[in-house]
mmCIF file of C-alpha atoms in Angstrom:
data_model
loop_
_atom_site.group_PDB
_atom_site.id
_atom_site.type_symbol
_atom_site.label_atom_id
_atom_site.label_comp_id
_atom_site.label_asym_id
_atom_site.label_seq_id
_atom_site.Cartn_x
_atom_site.Cartn_y
_atom_site.Cartn_z
ATOM 1 C CA MET A 1 13.887 59.192 -132.678
ATOM 2 C CA LEU A 2 10.825 58.875 -134.271
ATOM 3 C CA GLY A 3 8.866 59.371 -130.432
ATOM 4 C CA LEU A 4 7.266 55.788 -130.651
ATOM 5 C CA PRO A 5 6.447 54.338 -127.557
ATOM 6 C CA GLU A 6 9.160 52.035 -125.616
ATOM 7 C CA GLN A 7 6.605 49.004 -125.897
ATOM 8 C CA PHE A 8 8.029 48.533 -129.381
ATOM 9 C CA LEU A 9 11.571 48.063 -128.380
ATOM 10 C CA PHE A 10 13.762 44.953 -127.336
ATOM 11 C CA SER A 11 15.165 46.692 -123.854
ATOM 12 C CA SER A 12 12.461 48.629 -123.384
ATOM 13 C CA GLY A 13 11.843 45.636 -120.002
ATOM 14 C CA ILE A 14 7.904 46.905 -119.941
ATOM 15 C CA GLY A 15 7.071 44.467 -123.307
ATOM 16 C CA ASN A 16 7.350 42.027 -125.339
ATOM 17 C CA GLY A 17 8.634 44.408 -128.463
ATOM 18 C CA GLY A 18 11.281 44.692 -131.331
ATOM 19 C CA GLY A 19 12.548 45.572 -134.266
ATOM 20 C CA VAL A 20 13.507 44.877 -137.868
ATOM 21 C CA ILE A 21 14.806 46.071 -141.113
ATOM 22 C CA GLN A 22 12.666 44.857 -143.851
ATOM 23 C CA GLU A 23 13.064 45.451 -147.653
ATOM 24 C CA SER A 24 9.662 47.274 -148.147
ATOM 25 C CA ALA A 25 6.205 48.135 -146.536
ATOM 26 C CA SER A 26 5.268 45.270 -148.886
ATOM 27 C CA GLY A 27 7.061 43.027 -147.058
ATOM 28 C CA SER A 28 6.481 44.741 -143.602
ATOM 29 C CA CYS A 29 3.080 44.663 -144.485
ATOM 30 C CA ILE A 30 2.422 40.481 -145.481
ATOM 31 C CA LEU A 31 4.304 39.459 -142.142
ATOM 32 C CA MET A 32 2.132 41.497 -139.775
ATOM 33 C CA LEU A 33 -1.045 39.958 -141.502
ATOM 34 C CA VAL A 34 0.759 36.530 -141.143
ATOM 35 C CA ALA A 35 1.032 37.717 -137.352
ATOM 36 C CA ALA A 36 -2.395 38.692 -137.280
ATOM 37 C CA LYS A 37 -3.799 35.425 -138.768
ATOM 38 C CA ARG A 38 -1.248 33.647 -136.245
ATOM 39 C CA ARG A 39 -2.572 35.527 -132.988
ATOM 40 C CA ALA A 40 -6.436 34.918 -134.308
ATOM 41 C CA LEU A 41 -5.827 31.263 -134.820
ATOM 42 C CA ASP A 42 -3.909 31.190 -131.258
ATOM 43 C CA LYS A 43 -7.051 32.927 -129.702
ATOM 44 C CA LEU A 44 -9.479 30.735 -131.157
ATOM 45 C CA ARG A 45 -7.539 27.175 -129.856
ATOM 46 C CA GLN A 46 -8.358 28.598 -126.203
ATOM 47 C CA THR A 47 -11.896 27.413 -126.868
ATOM 48 C CA ASP A 48 -11.228 24.772 -129.643
ATOM 49 C CA LYS A 49 -8.298 22.849 -129.793
ATOM 50 C CA ASP A 50 -9.178 20.791 -132.452
ATOM 51 C CA LEU A 51 -10.279 23.748 -135.030
ATOM 52 C CA ASP A 52 -8.860 22.957 -138.306
ATOM 53 C CA PRO A 53 -6.582 26.245 -139.117
ATOM 54 C CA TYR A 54 -6.816 25.822 -142.821
ATOM 55 C CA ASP A 55 -10.817 25.748 -142.591
ATOM 56 C CA VAL A 56 -10.875 28.723 -139.874
ATOM 57 C CA SER A 57 -8.626 31.018 -142.019
ATOM 58 C CA SER A 58 -11.165 31.084 -144.903
ATOM 59 C CA LYS A 59 -13.197 33.249 -142.730
ATOM 60 C CA PHE A 60 -10.023 35.894 -141.993
ATOM 61 C CA VAL A 61 -10.638 39.586 -143.456
ATOM 62 C CA ALA A 62 -8.293 42.107 -143.442
ATOM 63 C CA LEU A 63 -9.287 45.884 -143.394
ATOM 64 C CA MET A 64 -7.884 48.665 -145.372
ATOM 65 C CA SER A 65 -9.294 52.259 -146.515
ATOM 66 C CA ASP A 66 -9.928 53.073 -150.213
ATOM 67 C CA GLN A 67 -6.677 54.960 -149.812
ATOM 68 C CA ALA A 68 -4.473 52.181 -148.435
ATOM 69 C CA HIS A 69 -1.628 51.232 -150.293
ATOM 70 C CA SER A 70 -2.112 48.388 -152.862
ATOM 71 C CA SER A 71 0.339 45.655 -150.737
ATOM 72 C CA ILE A 72 -2.218 44.733 -148.210
ATOM 73 C CA GLU A 73 -4.566 43.547 -151.041
ATOM 74 C CA ARG A 74 -1.263 42.065 -152.057
ATOM 75 C CA SER A 75 -1.093 40.355 -148.780
ATOM 76 C CA GLY A 76 -4.618 38.577 -148.852
ATOM 77 C CA PHE A 77 -3.821 36.966 -151.771
ATOM 78 C CA VAL A 78 -0.454 35.757 -150.647
ATOM 79 C CA ALA A 79 -1.647 34.827 -147.155
ATOM 80 C CA GLY A 80 -4.853 33.365 -148.558
ATOM 81 C CA ILE A 81 -6.955 36.380 -146.600
ATOM 82 C CA ARG A 82 -10.377 38.323 -147.448
ATOM 83 C CA THR A 83 -9.886 41.840 -148.038
ATOM 84 C CA HIS A 84 -12.520 44.379 -146.849
ATOM 85 C CA ILE A 85 -12.492 48.205 -148.130
ATOM 86 C CA LEU A 86 -13.359 51.102 -145.949
ATOM 87 C CA PRO A 87 -14.572 54.392 -147.312
ATOM 88 C CA THR A 88 -12.756 57.618 -146.504
ATOM 89 C CA ASP A 89 -14.109 61.247 -146.034
ATOM 90 C CA GLU A 90 -13.480 63.948 -147.980
ATOM 91 C CA THR A 91 -9.677 64.035 -146.860
ATOM 92 C CA GLY A 92 -8.918 60.432 -147.572
ATOM 93 C CA SER A 93 -8.937 59.800 -144.085
ATOM 94 C CA LEU A 94 -10.299 56.379 -142.570
ATOM 95 C CA ARG A 95 -12.767 57.812 -139.562
ATOM 96 C CA ALA A 96 -14.250 55.403 -136.462
ATOM 97 C CA GLN A 97 -17.863 55.137 -138.241
ATOM 98 C CA ALA A 98 -16.675 53.512 -141.439
ATOM 99 C CA LEU A 99 -14.349 51.226 -139.398
ATOM 100 C CA LEU A 100 -17.590 50.254 -137.367
ATOM 101 C CA ASP A 101 -19.666 49.783 -140.078
ATOM 102 C CA GLY A 102 -17.664 47.549 -142.116
ATOM 103 C CA ILE A 103 -16.627 45.176 -138.894
ATOM 104 C CA ALA A 104 -20.498 45.126 -138.777
ATOM 105 C CA LYS A 105 -20.477 44.137 -142.446
ATOM 106 C CA VAL A 106 -17.877 41.556 -141.976
ATOM 107 C CA LYS A 107 -19.331 39.900 -138.872
ATOM 108 C CA SER A 108 -22.866 39.776 -140.983
ATOM 109 C CA LEU A 109 -21.422 37.259 -143.626
ATOM 110 C CA ARG A 110 -20.040 35.627 -140.631
ATOM 111 C CA ARG A 111 -16.476 35.807 -140.874
ATOM 112 C CA ILE A 112 -14.150 37.414 -138.770
ATOM 113 C CA PRO A 113 -12.048 40.745 -138.900
ATOM 114 C CA ILE A 114 -8.299 40.497 -138.312
ATOM 115 C CA PHE A 115 -6.634 42.824 -139.057
ATOM 116 C CA LEU A 116 -6.531 46.582 -139.885
ATOM 117 C CA GLY A 117 -4.182 48.537 -142.372
ATOM 118 C CA VAL A 118 -3.969 52.218 -140.684
ATOM 119 C CA THR A 119 -2.032 54.777 -143.187
ATOM 120 C CA LEU A 120 -0.305 57.280 -141.964
ATOM 121 C CA GLY A 121 0.202 59.593 -145.017
ATOM 122 C CA SER A 122 -1.253 57.514 -148.132
ATOM 123 C CA THR A 123 0.386 57.141 -151.279
ATOM 124 C CA THR A 124 -1.743 59.230 -153.494
ATOM 125 C CA THR A 125 -2.503 62.769 -151.221
ATOM 126 C CA LEU A 126 -0.545 62.329 -148.036
ATOM 127 C CA ALA A 127 -3.983 61.944 -145.855
ATOM 128 C CA PHE A 128 -3.799 60.502 -142.411
ATOM 129 C CA ASP A 129 -6.185 58.105 -141.140
ATOM 130 C CA ALA A 130 -7.636 59.136 -137.647
ATOM 131 C CA LEU A 131 -5.781 56.543 -135.580
ATOM 132 C CA ALA A 132 -6.615 57.963 -132.327
ATOM 133 C CA GLU A 133 -9.951 56.677 -133.527
ATOM 134 C CA LEU A 134 -9.112 53.319 -135.064
ATOM 135 C CA ALA A 135 -7.267 51.875 -132.887
ATOM 136 C CA PRO A 136 -9.555 51.397 -129.642
ATOM 137 C CA ILE A 137 -12.124 49.667 -131.494
ATOM 138 C CA CYS A 138 -10.076 47.523 -132.710
ATOM 139 C CA HIS A 139 -8.209 46.854 -129.978
ATOM 140 C CA ASP A 140 -11.627 45.742 -128.071
ATOM 141 C CA GLU A 141 -12.214 43.818 -130.936
ATOM 142 C CA GLY A 142 -9.102 41.969 -130.559
ATOM 143 C CA ILE A 143 -8.033 43.509 -134.290
ATOM 144 C CA TRP A 144 -4.369 43.715 -135.302
ATOM 145 C CA VAL A 145 -3.767 47.258 -136.020
ATOM 146 C CA HIS A 146 -0.982 47.794 -138.433
ATOM 147 C CA VAL A 147 0.556 51.546 -139.483
ATOM 148 C CA ASP A 148 1.760 51.878 -142.592
ATOM 149 C CA ALA A 149 3.603 54.750 -142.639
ATOM 150 C CA ALA A 150 6.239 54.100 -145.411
ATOM 151 C CA ILE A 151 6.123 57.486 -146.863
ATOM 152 C CA ALA A 152 5.189 60.190 -143.887
ATOM 153 C CA GLY A 153 7.141 58.206 -140.895
ATOM 154 C CA SER A 154 10.576 59.773 -141.388
ATOM 155 C CA ALA A 155 8.860 63.150 -140.343
ATOM 156 C CA PHE A 156 7.915 62.113 -137.190
ATOM 157 C CA LEU A 157 11.758 62.788 -136.750
ATOM 158 C CA CYS A 158 10.146 66.346 -136.297
ATOM 159 C CA PRO A 159 8.039 66.390 -133.078
ATOM 160 C CA GLU A 160 5.639 69.286 -134.778
ATOM 161 C CA PHE A 161 4.608 66.476 -136.940
ATOM 162 C CA ARG A 162 3.916 64.211 -134.371
ATOM 163 C CA TYR A 163 0.228 64.758 -133.248
ATOM 164 C CA LEU A 164 -0.469 62.816 -137.107
ATOM 165 C CA MET A 165 0.093 59.846 -135.178
ATOM 166 C CA ALA A 166 -1.866 60.144 -131.816
ATOM 167 C CA GLY A 167 -3.181 56.851 -130.954
ATOM 168 C CA ILE A 168 0.413 55.007 -132.112
ATOM 169 C CA GLU A 169 0.364 53.772 -128.328
ATOM 170 C CA LEU A 170 -2.609 51.019 -129.295
ATOM 171 C CA ALA A 171 -1.201 50.056 -132.717
ATOM 172 C CA ASP A 172 0.441 46.249 -132.466
ATOM 173 C CA SER A 173 3.067 47.499 -135.502
ATOM 174 C CA PHE A 174 4.455 50.305 -137.178
ATOM 175 C CA ASN A 175 5.966 50.532 -139.932
ATOM 176 C CA CYS A 176 8.448 53.492 -141.733
ATOM 177 C CA GLY A 177 10.612 53.783 -144.682
ATOM 178 C CA PRO A 178 14.259 55.694 -144.507
ATOM 179 C CA HIS A 179 14.883 55.039 -147.830
ATOM 180 C CA LYS A 180 12.197 57.340 -149.082
ATOM 181 C CA THR A 181 12.140 60.702 -147.697
ATOM 182 C CA MET A 182 15.188 60.455 -144.751
ATOM 183 C CA LEU A 183 18.095 59.868 -147.408
ATOM 184 C CA VAL A 184 19.176 56.481 -147.164
ATOM 185 C CA THR A 185 19.605 54.327 -149.871
ATOM 186 C CA MET A 186 16.917 51.259 -150.697
ATOM 187 C CA SER A 187 16.119 49.034 -149.712
ATOM 188 C CA CYS A 188 15.556 49.862 -146.138
ATOM 189 C CA SER A 189 12.085 50.070 -144.290
ATOM 190 C CA VAL A 190 12.116 49.906 -140.928
ATOM 191 C CA LEU A 191 9.213 48.274 -138.549
ATOM 192 C CA TRP A 192 8.757 47.499 -134.975
ATOM 193 C CA VAL A 193 6.003 45.330 -133.207
ATOM 194 C CA LYS A 194 4.650 45.136 -129.891
ATOM 195 C CA ASP A 195 4.791 41.446 -129.860
ATOM 196 C CA ARG A 196 7.758 39.975 -131.425
ATOM 197 C CA THR A 197 6.784 36.459 -129.862
ATOM 198 C CA THR A 198 4.058 36.545 -132.205
ATOM 199 C CA VAL A 199 5.568 37.384 -135.385
ATOM 200 C CA GLU A 200 8.384 34.618 -134.797
ATOM 201 C CA SER A 201 6.226 31.998 -133.817
ATOM 202 C CA SER A 202 4.534 32.749 -137.290
ATOM 203 C CA LEU A 203 7.381 31.549 -139.629
ATOM 204 C CA ALA A 204 9.089 29.568 -137.475
ATOM 205 C CA ILE A 205 10.199 26.133 -138.698
ATOM 206 C CA ASP A 206 13.330 24.720 -137.371
ATOM 207 C CA PRO A 207 14.818 21.681 -139.081
ATOM 208 C CA PRO A 208 18.388 20.391 -138.178
ATOM 209 C CA TYR A 209 20.301 22.081 -140.735
ATOM 210 C CA LEU A 210 18.762 25.155 -139.296
ATOM 211 C CA ASP A 211 19.799 24.546 -135.473
ATOM 212 C CA TYR A 212 22.413 26.862 -134.977
ATOM 213 C CA HIS A 213 22.717 26.212 -130.564
ATOM 214 C CA LEU A 214 22.376 30.161 -130.575
ATOM 215 C CA GLU A 215 22.522 31.392 -126.519
ATOM 216 C CA LYS A 216 19.255 32.209 -125.010
ATOM 217 C CA PRO A 217 17.871 34.390 -125.445
ATOM 218 C CA HIS A 218 18.603 36.095 -128.701
ATOM 219 C CA VAL A 219 16.728 37.274 -131.786
ATOM 220 C CA ASP A 220 16.703 35.248 -134.872
ATOM 221 C CA TYR A 221 15.648 37.206 -137.976
ATOM 222 C CA ARG A 222 15.153 34.153 -140.279
ATOM 223 C CA HIS A 223 11.905 34.417 -138.308
ATOM 224 C CA TRP A 224 10.862 37.788 -139.070
ATOM 225 C CA SER A 225 10.882 37.444 -142.984
ATOM 226 C CA PHE A 226 10.306 35.242 -145.669
ATOM 227 C CA ASN A 227 13.769 35.048 -146.811
ATOM 228 C CA LEU A 228 15.854 33.225 -144.681
ATOM 229 C CA THR A 229 19.351 35.163 -146.137
ATOM 230 C CA ARG A 230 19.278 38.774 -145.294
ATOM 231 C CA PRO A 231 21.315 41.244 -146.608
ATOM 232 C CA LEU A 232 22.914 43.704 -144.452
ATOM 233 C CA ARG A 233 20.842 46.854 -143.979
ATOM 234 C CA SER A 234 21.710 48.752 -140.631
ATOM 235 C CA LEU A 235 24.888 50.164 -141.789
ATOM 236 C CA LYS A 236 23.584 52.423 -144.373
ATOM 237 C CA LEU A 237 20.761 53.810 -141.902
ATOM 238 C CA TRP A 238 23.533 54.444 -139.532
ATOM 239 C CA PHE A 239 26.013 55.933 -141.582
ATOM 240 C CA VAL A 240 23.255 58.460 -142.969
ATOM 241 C CA ILE A 241 22.268 59.073 -138.801
ATOM 242 C CA ARG A 242 26.512 59.315 -138.165
ATOM 243 C CA LEU A 243 26.749 61.822 -140.898
ATOM 244 C CA PHE A 244 23.797 64.267 -140.446
ATOM 245 C CA GLY A 245 22.633 63.460 -137.043
ATOM 246 C CA VAL A 246 19.702 64.229 -135.619
ATOM 247 C CA GLN A 247 19.395 68.195 -135.982
ATOM 248 C CA GLY A 248 20.647 67.607 -139.499
ATOM 249 C CA LEU A 249 18.040 65.077 -140.296
ATOM 250 C CA GLN A 250 15.027 67.328 -138.948
ATOM 251 C CA ASP A 251 16.188 70.578 -140.777
ATOM 252 C CA HIS A 252 15.739 68.222 -143.888
ATOM 253 C CA ILE A 253 12.290 67.438 -143.241
ATOM 254 C CA ARG A 254 11.608 70.714 -142.282
ATOM 255 C CA LYS A 255 12.947 72.134 -145.686
ATOM 256 C CA GLN A 256 10.533 69.269 -147.701
ATOM 257 C CA SER A 257 7.815 70.730 -145.663
ATOM 258 C CA ARG A 258 8.461 74.250 -146.687
ATOM 259 C CA LEU A 259 9.733 73.521 -150.121
ATOM 260 C CA VAL A 260 5.943 71.851 -150.603
ATOM 261 C CA LYS A 261 4.153 74.489 -149.251
ATOM 262 C CA GLU A 262 5.883 77.002 -151.606
ATOM 263 C CA PHE A 263 4.778 74.646 -154.424
ATOM 264 C CA ALA A 264 1.255 74.841 -153.061
ATOM 265 C CA HIS A 265 1.160 78.454 -152.736
ATOM 266 C CA LEU A 266 2.102 78.639 -156.277
ATOM 267 C CA VAL A 267 -0.805 76.240 -157.520
ATOM 268 C CA SER A 268 -3.174 78.441 -155.421
ATOM 269 C CA THR A 269 -2.276 81.496 -157.197
ATOM 270 C CA ASP A 270 -3.246 80.536 -160.550
ATOM 271 C CA ALA A 271 -6.789 80.283 -161.052
ATOM 272 C CA ARG A 272 -6.702 77.196 -163.560
ATOM 273 C CA PHE A 273 -5.620 75.340 -161.090
ATOM 274 C CA GLU A 274 -6.634 73.523 -157.471
ATOM 275 C CA LEU A 275 -4.986 71.552 -154.838
ATOM 276 C CA CYS A 276 -6.830 68.342 -154.420
ATOM 277 C CA ALA A 277 -5.394 67.714 -150.699
ATOM 278 C CA GLU A 278 -3.573 69.502 -147.778
ATOM 279 C CA ALA A 279 0.395 69.896 -148.822
ATOM 280 C CA ILE A 280 1.748 68.663 -145.557
ATOM 281 C CA TYR A 281 5.122 67.069 -146.092
ATOM 282 C CA SER A 282 6.879 65.335 -149.210
ATOM 283 C CA HIS A 283 4.370 65.990 -151.994
ATOM 284 C CA ALA A 284 1.607 68.051 -153.264
ATOM 285 C CA CYS A 285 -1.713 67.217 -155.327
ATOM 286 C CA PHE A 286 -3.470 69.289 -157.835
ATOM 287 C CA ARG A 287 -5.083 69.144 -161.162
ATOM 288 C CA LEU A 288 -6.609 71.775 -163.473
ATOM 289 C CA LYS A 289 -9.511 72.629 -162.410
ATOM 290 C CA ASN A 290 -13.042 72.591 -164.546
ATOM 291 C CA SER A 291 -11.074 69.736 -166.877
ATOM 292 C CA ASP A 292 -11.824 65.975 -167.192
ATOM 293 C CA ASN A 293 -9.619 63.567 -166.134
ATOM 294 C CA GLU A 294 -8.002 62.695 -169.643
ATOM 295 C CA THR A 295 -7.155 66.538 -169.780
ATOM 296 C CA ASN A 296 -5.417 66.323 -166.597
ATOM 297 C CA ARG A 297 -3.614 63.034 -167.581
ATOM 298 C CA HIS A 298 -2.209 64.342 -171.339
ATOM 299 C CA LEU A 299 -1.141 67.270 -168.739
ATOM 300 C CA LEU A 300 0.868 65.259 -166.709
ATOM 301 C CA ASN A 301 2.436 63.574 -170.101
ATOM 302 C CA GLN A 302 3.481 66.945 -171.882
ATOM 303 C CA ILE A 303 4.939 68.407 -168.324
ATOM 304 C CA ASN A 304 6.773 64.778 -168.281
ATOM 305 C CA MET A 305 7.809 64.932 -172.501
ATOM 306 C CA THR A 306 10.144 68.066 -171.402
ATOM 307 C CA ARG A 307 12.228 65.975 -169.570
ATOM 308 C CA LYS A 308 12.954 68.824 -167.023
ATOM 309 C CA VAL A 309 10.880 67.630 -164.489
ATOM 310 C CA VAL A 310 8.921 64.629 -163.592
ATOM 311 C CA LEU A 311 5.870 64.402 -161.767
ATOM 312 C CA THR A 312 3.666 61.274 -161.322
ATOM 313 C CA GLY A 313 -0.474 60.864 -161.168
ATOM 314 C CA SER A 314 -3.259 59.172 -159.395
ATOM 315 C CA VAL A 315 -6.482 59.226 -158.960
ATOM 316 C CA PHE A 316 -8.279 60.566 -155.744
ATOM 317 C CA LYS A 317 -12.344 60.384 -155.113
ATOM 318 C CA GLY A 318 -12.433 59.877 -159.365
ATOM 319 C CA LYS A 319 -10.282 62.823 -159.747
ATOM 320 C CA TYR A 320 -7.377 62.187 -161.951
ATOM 321 C CA ILE A 321 -4.605 64.155 -160.048
ATOM 322 C CA LEU A 322 -0.954 65.164 -160.969
ATOM 323 C CA ARG A 323 1.744 65.147 -157.563
ATOM 324 C CA PHE A 324 4.355 66.882 -156.962
ATOM 325 C CA ALA A 325 7.193 65.188 -154.832
ATOM 326 C CA VAL A 326 10.196 66.740 -152.912
ATOM 327 C CA SER A 327 13.051 64.404 -151.545
ATOM 328 C CA SER A 328 16.482 65.498 -152.707
ATOM 329 C CA PRO A 329 18.430 67.273 -150.251
ATOM 330 C CA PHE A 330 19.770 69.462 -153.113
ATOM 331 C CA THR A 331 16.700 70.806 -154.145
ATOM 332 C CA GLU A 332 15.942 74.843 -153.504
ATOM 333 C CA SER A 333 13.210 77.207 -154.120
ATOM 334 C CA LYS A 334 14.412 78.045 -157.724
ATOM 335 C CA HIS A 335 14.285 74.504 -158.189
ATOM 336 C CA VAL A 336 10.646 74.694 -157.214
ATOM 337 C CA GLU A 337 9.749 77.983 -159.441
ATOM 338 C CA PHE A 338 11.509 76.463 -162.054
ATOM 339 C CA ALA A 339 9.367 73.153 -162.431
ATOM 340 C CA TRP A 340 6.212 75.779 -161.761
ATOM 341 C CA LYS A 341 7.146 77.637 -164.839
ATOM 342 C CA ILE A 342 7.407 74.540 -167.037
ATOM 343 C CA ILE A 343 3.869 72.895 -165.760
ATOM 344 C CA THR A 344 2.393 76.008 -165.966
ATOM 345 C CA GLU A 345 3.979 76.294 -170.010
ATOM 346 C CA ALA A 346 2.594 73.168 -170.495
ATOM 347 C CA ALA A 347 -0.873 74.081 -169.417
ATOM 348 C CA ASN A 348 -0.781 77.418 -171.739
ATOM 349 C CA GLU A 349 -0.257 74.854 -174.737
ATOM 350 C CA LEU A 350 -2.989 72.301 -173.726
ATOM 351 C CA LYS A 351 -6.063 72.360 -175.889
ATOM 352 C CA GLY A 352 -8.847 71.567 -174.510
ATOM 353 C CA ALA A 353 -8.200 73.100 -170.718
ATOM 354 C CA ASP A 354 -9.869 76.005 -169.121
ATOM 355 C CA THR A 355 -7.760 78.988 -169.821
ATOM 356 C CA ASP A 356 -9.359 81.754 -168.553
ATOM 357 C CA GLY A 357 -7.201 81.722 -165.517
ATOM 358 C CA LEU A 358 -4.036 83.916 -164.678
ATOM 359 C CA LYS A 359 -1.300 82.443 -167.170
ATOM 360 C CA ASP A 360 2.577 82.500 -166.280
#
């Protein structure tokens, strides 16, 4: 349904792929970082069978952009792996030169880059890293490429959005969250990998009391997460797909995109406001022009205090921004217009804001 390469499937017959439903994108991230660590150690053992894995692991580094989700850094804390943050361009996208510079910097410190978190749809502005530029570099360097598409991955149900994941054939893992924008209840975060053997061996410990004598070949999902006990997450995903169908889910995704663009158009018609990123899908980012961060933060508080609409805030390139999201299948144009009315009324009452532009 998403148009991913067949190498990610258990049944592809052309690789060693597979998938699992995790509790969150954060859980997927830490599992992939541990798998990257295992692959790097296995490679080093080929030339030094007596290496101390704990000593060598202290030299491993995970790379991430300044727009990547904090789960990568948190995963590094848990796995004992340093993280190195790479700068993004003016749109929030990680590009090839920044990656090359980051790899060179890490190596100059006599450390080993083993993992890159590629973001397809950042949490703050829905920015997309240039995967097609980044993946070949990582492939040559032996760096694990994990694609975090937690928010925007569901958009790939629609073929017209798939250009945003160009280069996915060179990724090692891919995660997206149907519980975010695909109408599935929490928690349901789907993860695919190209090399399930490395993933399974990373956490495989087989005490006698867990010896189930399962027939080979089989998939033992206790090796696919830190929890041995797993809730049943597959039925709710299956029911949503059965209820809406592929066409129904595509219609929902396209409607979200259309409503977000309607909101972005309203922002662009008011001279007091500016869009902070291209409104592609799921949410639009905006702020008051010529106003400091505290004023925009206060605007957000004023809007949310109405209890009629709820927005979230974040910081992008040093500027505080407001985020308007659409995810409900019941949202219509009239709700977008109502929300904009509340926003503009709050701006009209805000002291310190630039009110020279158009008003509601």
